[in-house]
Coordinates of C-alpha atoms and ligand atoms in Angstrom, one line a residue:
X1 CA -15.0 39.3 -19.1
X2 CA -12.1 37.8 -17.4
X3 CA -12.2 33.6 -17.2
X4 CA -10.8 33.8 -13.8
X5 CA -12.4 33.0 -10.8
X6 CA -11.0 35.7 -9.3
X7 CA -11.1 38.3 -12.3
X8 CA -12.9 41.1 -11.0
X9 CA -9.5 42.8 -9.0
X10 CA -7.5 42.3 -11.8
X11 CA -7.4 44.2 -15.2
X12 CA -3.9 42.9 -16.6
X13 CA -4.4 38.9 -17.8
X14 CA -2.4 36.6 -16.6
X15 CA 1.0 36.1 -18.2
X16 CA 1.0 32.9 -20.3
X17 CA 4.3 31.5 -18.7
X18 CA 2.6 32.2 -15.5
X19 CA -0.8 29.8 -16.3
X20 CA 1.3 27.2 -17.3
X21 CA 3.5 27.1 -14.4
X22 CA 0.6 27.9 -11.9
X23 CA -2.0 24.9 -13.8
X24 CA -2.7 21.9 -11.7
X25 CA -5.0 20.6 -14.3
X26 CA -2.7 18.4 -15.9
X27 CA -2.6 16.3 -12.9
X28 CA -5.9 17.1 -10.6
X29 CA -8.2 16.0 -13.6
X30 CA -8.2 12.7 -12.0
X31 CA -10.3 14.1 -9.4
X32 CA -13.3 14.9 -11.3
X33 CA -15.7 12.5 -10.0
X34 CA -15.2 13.4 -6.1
X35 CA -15.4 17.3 -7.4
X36 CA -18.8 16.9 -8.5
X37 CA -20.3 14.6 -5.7
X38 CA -18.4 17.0 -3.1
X39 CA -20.7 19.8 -5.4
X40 CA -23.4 18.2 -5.4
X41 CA -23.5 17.8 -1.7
X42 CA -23.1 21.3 -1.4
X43 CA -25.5 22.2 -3.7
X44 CA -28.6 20.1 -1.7
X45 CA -27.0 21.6 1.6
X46 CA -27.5 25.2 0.4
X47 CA -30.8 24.6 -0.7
X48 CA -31.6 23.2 2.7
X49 CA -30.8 26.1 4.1
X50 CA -32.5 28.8 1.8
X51 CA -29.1 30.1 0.0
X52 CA -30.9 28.0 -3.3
X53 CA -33.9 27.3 -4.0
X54 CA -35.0 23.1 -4.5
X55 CA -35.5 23.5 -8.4
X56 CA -31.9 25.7 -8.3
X57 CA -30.2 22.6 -6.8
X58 CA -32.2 20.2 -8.6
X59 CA -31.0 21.6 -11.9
X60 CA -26.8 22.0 -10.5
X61 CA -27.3 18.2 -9.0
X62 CA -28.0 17.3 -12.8
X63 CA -25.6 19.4 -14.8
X64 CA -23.1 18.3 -12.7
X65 CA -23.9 14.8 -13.4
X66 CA -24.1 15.5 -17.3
X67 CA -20.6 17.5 -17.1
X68 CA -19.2 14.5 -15.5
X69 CA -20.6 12.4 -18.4
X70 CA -18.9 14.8 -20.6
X71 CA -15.2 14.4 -19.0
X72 CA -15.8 10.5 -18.9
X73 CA -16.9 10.9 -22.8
X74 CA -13.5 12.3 -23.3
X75 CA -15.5 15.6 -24.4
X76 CA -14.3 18.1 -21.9
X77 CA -11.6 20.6 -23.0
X78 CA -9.3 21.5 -20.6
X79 CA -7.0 24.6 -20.6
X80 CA -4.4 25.8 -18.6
X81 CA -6.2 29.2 -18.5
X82 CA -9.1 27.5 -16.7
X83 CA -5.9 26.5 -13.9
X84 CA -7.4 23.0 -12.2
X85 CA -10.3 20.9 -12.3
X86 CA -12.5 22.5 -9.6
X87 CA -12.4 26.1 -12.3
X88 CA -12.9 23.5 -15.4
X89 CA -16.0 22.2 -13.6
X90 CA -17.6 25.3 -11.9
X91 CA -17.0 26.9 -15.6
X92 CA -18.9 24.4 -17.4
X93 CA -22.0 24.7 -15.0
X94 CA -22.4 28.6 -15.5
X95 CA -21.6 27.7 -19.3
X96 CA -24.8 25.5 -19.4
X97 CA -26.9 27.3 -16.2
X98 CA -26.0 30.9 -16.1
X99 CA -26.4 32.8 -13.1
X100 CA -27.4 29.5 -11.1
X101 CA -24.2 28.2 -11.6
X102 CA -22.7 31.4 -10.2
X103 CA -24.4 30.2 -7.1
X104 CA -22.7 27.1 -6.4
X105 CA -19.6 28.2 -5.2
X106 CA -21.6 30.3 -2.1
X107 CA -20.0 29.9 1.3
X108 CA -17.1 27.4 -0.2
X109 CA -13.6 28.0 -1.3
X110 CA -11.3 25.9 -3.4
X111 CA -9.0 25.9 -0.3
X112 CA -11.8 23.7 1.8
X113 CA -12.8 22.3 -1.8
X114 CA -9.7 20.8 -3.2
X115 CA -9.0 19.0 0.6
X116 CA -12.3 17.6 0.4
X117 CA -11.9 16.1 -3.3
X118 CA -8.4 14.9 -2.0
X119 CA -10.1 13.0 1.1
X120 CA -12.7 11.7 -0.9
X121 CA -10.4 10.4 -3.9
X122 CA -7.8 8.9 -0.8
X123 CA -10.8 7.3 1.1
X124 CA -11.6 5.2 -2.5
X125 CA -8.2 4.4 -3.0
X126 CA -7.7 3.1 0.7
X127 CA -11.1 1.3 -0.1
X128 CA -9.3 -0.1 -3.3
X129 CA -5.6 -1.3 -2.1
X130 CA -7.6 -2.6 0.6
X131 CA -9.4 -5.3 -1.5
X132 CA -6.2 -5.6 -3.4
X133 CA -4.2 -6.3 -0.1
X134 CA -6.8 -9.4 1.0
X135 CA -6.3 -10.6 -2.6
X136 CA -2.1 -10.6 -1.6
X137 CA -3.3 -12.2 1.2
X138 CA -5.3 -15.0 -0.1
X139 CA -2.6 -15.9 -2.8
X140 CA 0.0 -16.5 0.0
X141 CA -2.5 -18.4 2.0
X142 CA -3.1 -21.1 -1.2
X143 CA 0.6 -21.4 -1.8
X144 CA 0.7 -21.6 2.4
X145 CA -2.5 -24.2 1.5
X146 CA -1.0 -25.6 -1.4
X147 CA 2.9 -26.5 -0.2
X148 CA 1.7 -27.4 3.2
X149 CA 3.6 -30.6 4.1
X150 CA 7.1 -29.2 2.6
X151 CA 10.3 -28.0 5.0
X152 CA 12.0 -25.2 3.9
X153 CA 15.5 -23.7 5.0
X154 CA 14.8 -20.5 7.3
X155 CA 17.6 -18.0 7.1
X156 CA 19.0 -15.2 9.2
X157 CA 21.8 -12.9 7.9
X158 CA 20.5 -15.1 4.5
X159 CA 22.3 -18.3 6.4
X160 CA 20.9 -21.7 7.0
X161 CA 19.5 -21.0 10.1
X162 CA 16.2 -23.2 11.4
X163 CA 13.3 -25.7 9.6
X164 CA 10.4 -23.9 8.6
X165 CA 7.2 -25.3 6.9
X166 CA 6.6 -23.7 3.7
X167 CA 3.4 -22.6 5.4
X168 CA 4.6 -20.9 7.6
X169 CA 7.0 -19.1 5.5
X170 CA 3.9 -17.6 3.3
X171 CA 2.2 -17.0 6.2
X172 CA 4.4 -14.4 7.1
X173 CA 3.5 -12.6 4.5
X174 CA 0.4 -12.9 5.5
X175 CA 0.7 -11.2 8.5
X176 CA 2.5 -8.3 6.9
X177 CA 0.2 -7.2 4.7
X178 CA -2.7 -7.4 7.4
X179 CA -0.6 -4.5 9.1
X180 CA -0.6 -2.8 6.0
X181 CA -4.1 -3.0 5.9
X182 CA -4.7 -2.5 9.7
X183 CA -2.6 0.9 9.3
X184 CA -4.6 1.8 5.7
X185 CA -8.0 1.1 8.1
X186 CA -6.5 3.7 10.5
X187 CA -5.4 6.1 8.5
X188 CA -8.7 6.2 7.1
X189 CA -9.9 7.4 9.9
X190 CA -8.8 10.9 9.9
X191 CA -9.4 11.0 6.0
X192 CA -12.5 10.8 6.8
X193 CA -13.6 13.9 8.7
X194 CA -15.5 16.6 6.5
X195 CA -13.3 19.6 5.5
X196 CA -15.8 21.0 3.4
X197 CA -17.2 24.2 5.4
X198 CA -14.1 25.7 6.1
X199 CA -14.2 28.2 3.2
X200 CA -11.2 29.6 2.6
X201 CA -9.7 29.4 5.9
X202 CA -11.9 31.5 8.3
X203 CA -15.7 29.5 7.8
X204 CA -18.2 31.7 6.6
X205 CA -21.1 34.1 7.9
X206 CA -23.4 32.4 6.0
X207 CA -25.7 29.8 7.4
X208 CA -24.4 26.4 5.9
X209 CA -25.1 23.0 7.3
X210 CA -21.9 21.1 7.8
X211 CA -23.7 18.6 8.8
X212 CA -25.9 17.9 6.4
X213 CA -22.8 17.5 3.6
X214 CA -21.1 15.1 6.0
X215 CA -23.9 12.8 6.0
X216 CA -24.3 13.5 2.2
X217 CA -20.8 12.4 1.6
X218 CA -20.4 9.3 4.5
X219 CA -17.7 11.3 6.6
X220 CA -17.9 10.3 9.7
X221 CA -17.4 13.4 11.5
X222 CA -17.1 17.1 11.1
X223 CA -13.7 18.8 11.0
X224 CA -13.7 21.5 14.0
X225 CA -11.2 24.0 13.4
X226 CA -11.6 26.2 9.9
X227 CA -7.9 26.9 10.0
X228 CA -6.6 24.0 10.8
X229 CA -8.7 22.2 7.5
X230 CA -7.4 23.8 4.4
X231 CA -3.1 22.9 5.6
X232 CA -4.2 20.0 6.8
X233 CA -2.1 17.4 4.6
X234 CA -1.3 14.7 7.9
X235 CA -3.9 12.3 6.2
X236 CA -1.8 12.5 2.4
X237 CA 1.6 11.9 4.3
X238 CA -0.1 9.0 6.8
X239 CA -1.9 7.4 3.4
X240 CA 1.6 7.6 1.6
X241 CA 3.7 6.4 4.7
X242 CA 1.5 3.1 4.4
X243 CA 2.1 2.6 0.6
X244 CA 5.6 3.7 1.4
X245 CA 5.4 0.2 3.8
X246 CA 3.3 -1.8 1.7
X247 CA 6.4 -1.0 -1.2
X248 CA 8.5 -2.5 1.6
X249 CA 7.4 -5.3 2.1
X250 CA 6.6 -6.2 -1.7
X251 CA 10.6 -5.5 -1.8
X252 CA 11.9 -7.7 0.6
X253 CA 9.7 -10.4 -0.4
X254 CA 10.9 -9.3 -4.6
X255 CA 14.5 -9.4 -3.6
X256 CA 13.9 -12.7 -1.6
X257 CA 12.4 -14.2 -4.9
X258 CA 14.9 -13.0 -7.1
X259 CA 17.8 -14.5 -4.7
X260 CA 15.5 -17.9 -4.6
X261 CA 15.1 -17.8 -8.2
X262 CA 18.6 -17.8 -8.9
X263 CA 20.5 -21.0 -9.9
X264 CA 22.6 -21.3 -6.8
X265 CA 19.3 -21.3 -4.7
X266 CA 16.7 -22.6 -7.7
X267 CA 14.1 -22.8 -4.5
X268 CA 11.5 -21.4 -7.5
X269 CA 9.7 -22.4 -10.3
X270 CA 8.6 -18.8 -11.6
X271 CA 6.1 -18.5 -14.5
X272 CA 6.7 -17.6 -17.8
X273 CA 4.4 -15.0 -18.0
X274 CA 6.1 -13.5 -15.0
X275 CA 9.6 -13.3 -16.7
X276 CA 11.2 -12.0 -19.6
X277 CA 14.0 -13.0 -22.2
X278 CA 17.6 -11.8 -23.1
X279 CA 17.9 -10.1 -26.1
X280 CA 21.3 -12.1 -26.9
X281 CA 21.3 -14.4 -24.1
X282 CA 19.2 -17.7 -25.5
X283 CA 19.0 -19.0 -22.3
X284 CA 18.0 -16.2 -20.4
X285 CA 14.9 -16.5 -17.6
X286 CA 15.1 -13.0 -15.8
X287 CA 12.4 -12.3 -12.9
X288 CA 11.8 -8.5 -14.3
X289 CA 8.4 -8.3 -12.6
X290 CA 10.0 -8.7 -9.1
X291 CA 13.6 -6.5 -9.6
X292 CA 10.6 -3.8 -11.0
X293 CA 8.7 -4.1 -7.8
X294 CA 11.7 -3.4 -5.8
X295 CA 12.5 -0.6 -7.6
X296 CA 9.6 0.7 -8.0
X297 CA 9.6 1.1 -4.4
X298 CA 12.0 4.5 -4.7
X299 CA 9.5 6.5 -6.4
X300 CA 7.2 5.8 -3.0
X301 CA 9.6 6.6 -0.2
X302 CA 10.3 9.6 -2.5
X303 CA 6.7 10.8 -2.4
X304 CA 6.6 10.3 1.0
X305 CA 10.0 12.9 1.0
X306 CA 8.2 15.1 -1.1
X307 CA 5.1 15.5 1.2
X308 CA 6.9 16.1 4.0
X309 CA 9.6 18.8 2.4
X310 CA 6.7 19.8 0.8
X311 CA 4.1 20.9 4.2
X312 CA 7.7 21.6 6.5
X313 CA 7.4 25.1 7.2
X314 CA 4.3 26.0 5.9
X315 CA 2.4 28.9 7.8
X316 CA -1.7 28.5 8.1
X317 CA -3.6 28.4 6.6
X318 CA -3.6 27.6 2.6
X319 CA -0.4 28.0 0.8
X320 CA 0.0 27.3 -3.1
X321 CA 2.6 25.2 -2.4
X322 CA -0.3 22.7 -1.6
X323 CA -1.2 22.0 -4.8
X324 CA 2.2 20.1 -5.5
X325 CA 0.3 17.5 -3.1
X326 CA -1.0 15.6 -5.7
X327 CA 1.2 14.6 -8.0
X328 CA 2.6 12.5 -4.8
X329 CA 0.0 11.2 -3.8
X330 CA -0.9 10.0 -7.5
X331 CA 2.5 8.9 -8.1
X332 CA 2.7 6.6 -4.8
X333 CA -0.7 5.0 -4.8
X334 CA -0.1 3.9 -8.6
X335 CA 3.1 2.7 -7.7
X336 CA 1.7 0.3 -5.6
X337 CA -1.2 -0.4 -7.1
X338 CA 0.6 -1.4 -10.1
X339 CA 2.5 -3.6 -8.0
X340 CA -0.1 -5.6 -6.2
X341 CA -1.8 -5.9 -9.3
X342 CA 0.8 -8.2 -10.8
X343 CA 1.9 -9.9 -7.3
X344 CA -1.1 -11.9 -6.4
X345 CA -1.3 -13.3 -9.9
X346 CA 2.6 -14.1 -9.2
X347 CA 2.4 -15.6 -6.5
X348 CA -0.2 -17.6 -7.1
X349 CA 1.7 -18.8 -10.2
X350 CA 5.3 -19.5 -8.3
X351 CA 5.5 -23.7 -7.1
X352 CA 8.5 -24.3 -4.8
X353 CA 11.2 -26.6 -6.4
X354 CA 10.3 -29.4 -3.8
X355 CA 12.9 -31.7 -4.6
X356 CA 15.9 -29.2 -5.4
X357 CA 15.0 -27.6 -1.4
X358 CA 14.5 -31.6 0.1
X359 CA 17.7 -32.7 -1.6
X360 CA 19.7 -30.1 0.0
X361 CA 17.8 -30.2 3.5
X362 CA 20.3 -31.8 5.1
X363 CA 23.0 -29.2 4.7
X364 CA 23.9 -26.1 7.0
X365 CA 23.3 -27.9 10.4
X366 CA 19.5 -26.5 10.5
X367 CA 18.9 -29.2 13.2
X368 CA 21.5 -27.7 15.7
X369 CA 19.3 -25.7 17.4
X370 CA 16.7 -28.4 18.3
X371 CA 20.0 -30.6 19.5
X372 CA 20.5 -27.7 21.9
X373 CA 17.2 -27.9 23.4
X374 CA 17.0 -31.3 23.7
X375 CA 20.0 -31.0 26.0
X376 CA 18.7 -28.0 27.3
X377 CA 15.4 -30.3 28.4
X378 CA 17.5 -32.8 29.7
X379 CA 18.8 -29.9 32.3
X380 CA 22.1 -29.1 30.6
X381 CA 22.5 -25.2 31.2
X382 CA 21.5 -23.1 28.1
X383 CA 25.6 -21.7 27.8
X384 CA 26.9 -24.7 28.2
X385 CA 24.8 -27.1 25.5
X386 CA 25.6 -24.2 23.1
X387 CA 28.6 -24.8 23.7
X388 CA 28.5 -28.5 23.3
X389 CA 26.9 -28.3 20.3
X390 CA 29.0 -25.6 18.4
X391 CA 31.9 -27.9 19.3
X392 CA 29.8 -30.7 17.8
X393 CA 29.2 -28.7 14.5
X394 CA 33.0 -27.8 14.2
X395 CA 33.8 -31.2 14.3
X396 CA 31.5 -32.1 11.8
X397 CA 33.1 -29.3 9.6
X398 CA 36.2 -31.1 9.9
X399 CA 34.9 -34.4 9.5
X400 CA 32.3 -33.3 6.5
X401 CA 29.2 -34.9 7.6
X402 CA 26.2 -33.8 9.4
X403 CA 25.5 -33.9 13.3
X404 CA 23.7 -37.3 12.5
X405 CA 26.9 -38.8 11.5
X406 CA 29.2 -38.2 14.0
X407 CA 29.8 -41.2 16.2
X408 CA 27.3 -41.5 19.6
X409 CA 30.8 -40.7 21.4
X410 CA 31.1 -37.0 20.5
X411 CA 27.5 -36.8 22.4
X412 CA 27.3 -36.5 26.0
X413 CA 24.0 -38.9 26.1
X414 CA 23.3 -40.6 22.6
X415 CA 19.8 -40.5 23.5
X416 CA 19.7 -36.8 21.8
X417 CA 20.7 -37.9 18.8
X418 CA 16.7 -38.7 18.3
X419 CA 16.3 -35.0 18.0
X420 CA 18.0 -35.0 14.6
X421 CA 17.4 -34.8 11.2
X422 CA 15.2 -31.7 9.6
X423 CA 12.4 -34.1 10.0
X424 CA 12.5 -34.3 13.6
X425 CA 13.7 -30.9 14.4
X426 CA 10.9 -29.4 12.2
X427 CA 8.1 -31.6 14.5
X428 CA 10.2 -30.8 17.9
X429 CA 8.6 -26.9 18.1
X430 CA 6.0 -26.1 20.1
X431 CA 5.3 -22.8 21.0
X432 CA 2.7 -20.5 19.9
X433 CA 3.6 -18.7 16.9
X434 CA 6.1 -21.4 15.8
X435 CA 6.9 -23.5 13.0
X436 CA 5.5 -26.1 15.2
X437 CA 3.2 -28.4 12.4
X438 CA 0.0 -28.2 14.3
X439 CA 0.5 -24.3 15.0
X440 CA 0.7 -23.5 11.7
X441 CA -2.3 -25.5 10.9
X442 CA -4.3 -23.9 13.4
X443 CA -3.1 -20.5 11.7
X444 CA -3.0 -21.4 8.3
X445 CA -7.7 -22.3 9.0
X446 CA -7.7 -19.3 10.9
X447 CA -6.4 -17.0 8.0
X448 CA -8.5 -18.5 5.4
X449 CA -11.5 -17.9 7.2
X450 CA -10.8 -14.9 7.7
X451 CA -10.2 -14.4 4.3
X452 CA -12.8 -16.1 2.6
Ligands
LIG1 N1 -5.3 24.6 -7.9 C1 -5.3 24.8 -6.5 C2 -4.8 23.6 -5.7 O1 -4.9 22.5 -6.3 C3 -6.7 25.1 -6.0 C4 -6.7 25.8 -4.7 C5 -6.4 27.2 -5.0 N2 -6.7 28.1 -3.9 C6 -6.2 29.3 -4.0 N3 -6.6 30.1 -3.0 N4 -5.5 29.8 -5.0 O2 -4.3 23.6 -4.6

């Protein structure tokens, strides 16, 4: 007898170029686990509604589990012949039940099947980056915690720009990745609605309980149109459009490091453990673990490229093309997962060079902008005291010295010269959402409250 699925139609075997081209095993054996507790759910539905008997489903509900023991024992022999995991499992059970494990596939199809493993396996590893996102999260809020008091240059176009607390600097962070994990929480959403029921694209005429698997399985709804299910990839592109995000951010902040890390900035004190050597370079310190984060962030954008070339003209309802979903998917949410894994334990490891950043405070005219409010406050037009005060700054370019310096002559009321100094810029701010000291606070208890 043939070992395919679908051998009864065909009397020539598959060409063996052709099983090896066609197999998805190689890569869908990850999803082992959420194939048998999407079979299992099946298996009590059908029972619930006569197409098995109790004792039937009782004994598929406990193969299944002792197949997936197998696989985890590293027992299970996989073939190419056998094409992808859901064949490899539904094989074993008529290998150990006979014709009850002919039953379980009744009223399903690996079209609605493989979706439903695929929503089930994304749903845990939303669940997953999600705890790994709040643990990003803390790590910046103890360094925002833990370098509290300290001023830091903030940049535009990478130029001295404004005063920032260090606090508030992580805290930025901060906020990023709770949109990455606001957008995850979303996404997760429309993962979770049950494919399962679909069959292969048109439902069935048997008389299955959808709802009965989606309580089974914690979906939160039922998915209403059979054709829509089984090319229904939007949740795989929306899930790898977040990582692709998440990679991002972990770049821009990986680039920032590697720039602060740098002898001409030395803002950073990076671990050891973090960084590597030269091979012929003695003194070599080289911040590996962040240059590999930002590249690493290439192979997500590219899986998000490859989903979308991948479901752009596709017809309903299931096309083989479908199966090259996975390796993706796989590929991205590894990517990142790799990534966080060694960021929090980074960051939490990283001290800010305090004195090499106070020593050099006083350079780049970071307390211009204040001086330009403070004439602003004392009514001078907001065109005009920029004006003032660029003249002011091109003076001290000529002079060398810093707005503090120049003589209470060049200002058009000393009195503003109280505005200052990094120091007294950094405490001038105000509004909400600024580097204003008691702002940040008030953020900086908010977030680890949140967070704890
Ligand atoms: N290996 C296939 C995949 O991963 C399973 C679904 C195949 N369905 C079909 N009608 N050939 O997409």
């Amino acid at each position: 007898m043939s070992q395919k699925t679908w051998g009864g139609r065909f009397t020539g075997a598959t060409d063996k170029q052709v099983e090896l081209f066609t197999e998805s095993i190689s890569f869908d054996r990850r999803l082992y686990r959420h194939d048998i507790i999407g079979s299992q759910a099946h298996a009590r539905m059908l029972a619930e509604v006569g197409l098995l008997t109790a004792a039937e489903a009782e004994q598929i509900v406990r193969a299944l589990d002792e197949i997936r023991d197998t696989i985890e024992a590293g027992q299970m022999e996989f073939s190419v012949s056998l094409e992808d995991i859901h064949t490899h499992i539904e094989r074993a059970l008529i290998a150990k039940l006979g014709d009850v494990g002919r039953k379980l596939h009744t009223a399903r199809s690996r079209n609605d099947q493989v979706v439903t493993d695929l929503k089930l396996w994304t749903r845990d590893a939303i669940d997953e980056l999600d705890a790994r996102l709040a643990d990003l999260q803390r790590a910046f809020v103890e360094s925002a915690e833990r370098e509290r008091g300290v001023i830091i240059p903030g940049y535009t176009h990478l130029q001295r720009a404004q005063p920032v607390l260090a606090a508030h600097y992580f805290l930025a962070y901060v906020e990023k990745f709770q949109r990455d994990r606001d957008r995850l929480a979303d996404a997760r959403k429309r993962v979770n609605v049950l494919p399962l029921g679909a069959a292969a694209l048109a439902g069935t005429s048997l008389p299955i309980d959808r709802e009965s698997v989606r309580a089974q399985l914690g979906f939160d709804s039922v998915a209403r149109n059979s054709l829509d299910v089984s090319s229904d990839r939007d949740f795989a592109l929306e899930f790898v459009f977040a990582l692709s995000l998440i990679a991002t951010h972990l770049s821009g902040w990986a680039e920032e490091w590697v720039i602060w890390s740098t002898t001409e900035f030395n803002f950073l004190d990076l671990p050891d453990g973090f960084c590597t050597g030269s091979s012929i370079m003695p003194h070599k310190k080289n911040p590996d673990v962040l240059e590999l984060t930002r590249g690493k962030t290439g192979r997500v954008i590219g899986a998000l490229q490859q989903l979308f070339i991948l479901v752009k003209g596709l017809p309903l309802a299931y096309n083989r093309d479908l199966q090259e979903d996975k390796t993706a998917l796989f590929e991205a949410f590894d990517t990142v997962q790799g990534c966080l894994a060694v960021a929090a334990p980074l960051v939490r490891q990283t001290k800010l060079r305090r004195d090499v950043i106070e020593s050099r405070l006083d350079a780049g005219f970071l307390d211009a902008t204040t001086l330009m409010e403070a004439l602003i406050a004392r009514g001078t037009p907001m065109r005009s005291a920029h004006e003032i005060v660029g003249n002011l700054v091109r003076e001290c370019e000529q002079r060398k010295c810093r707005l503090a310096d120049l003589p209470d002559s060049s200002y058009p009321d000393a009195s503003v010269k109280a505005a200052l100094g990094v120091g007294n810029a950094l405490a001038a701010f105000k509004s909400y959402g600024s580097t204003a000291p008691a702002e940040v606070d008030r953020q900086l208890r908010e977030w680890q409250t949140q967070l704890s």
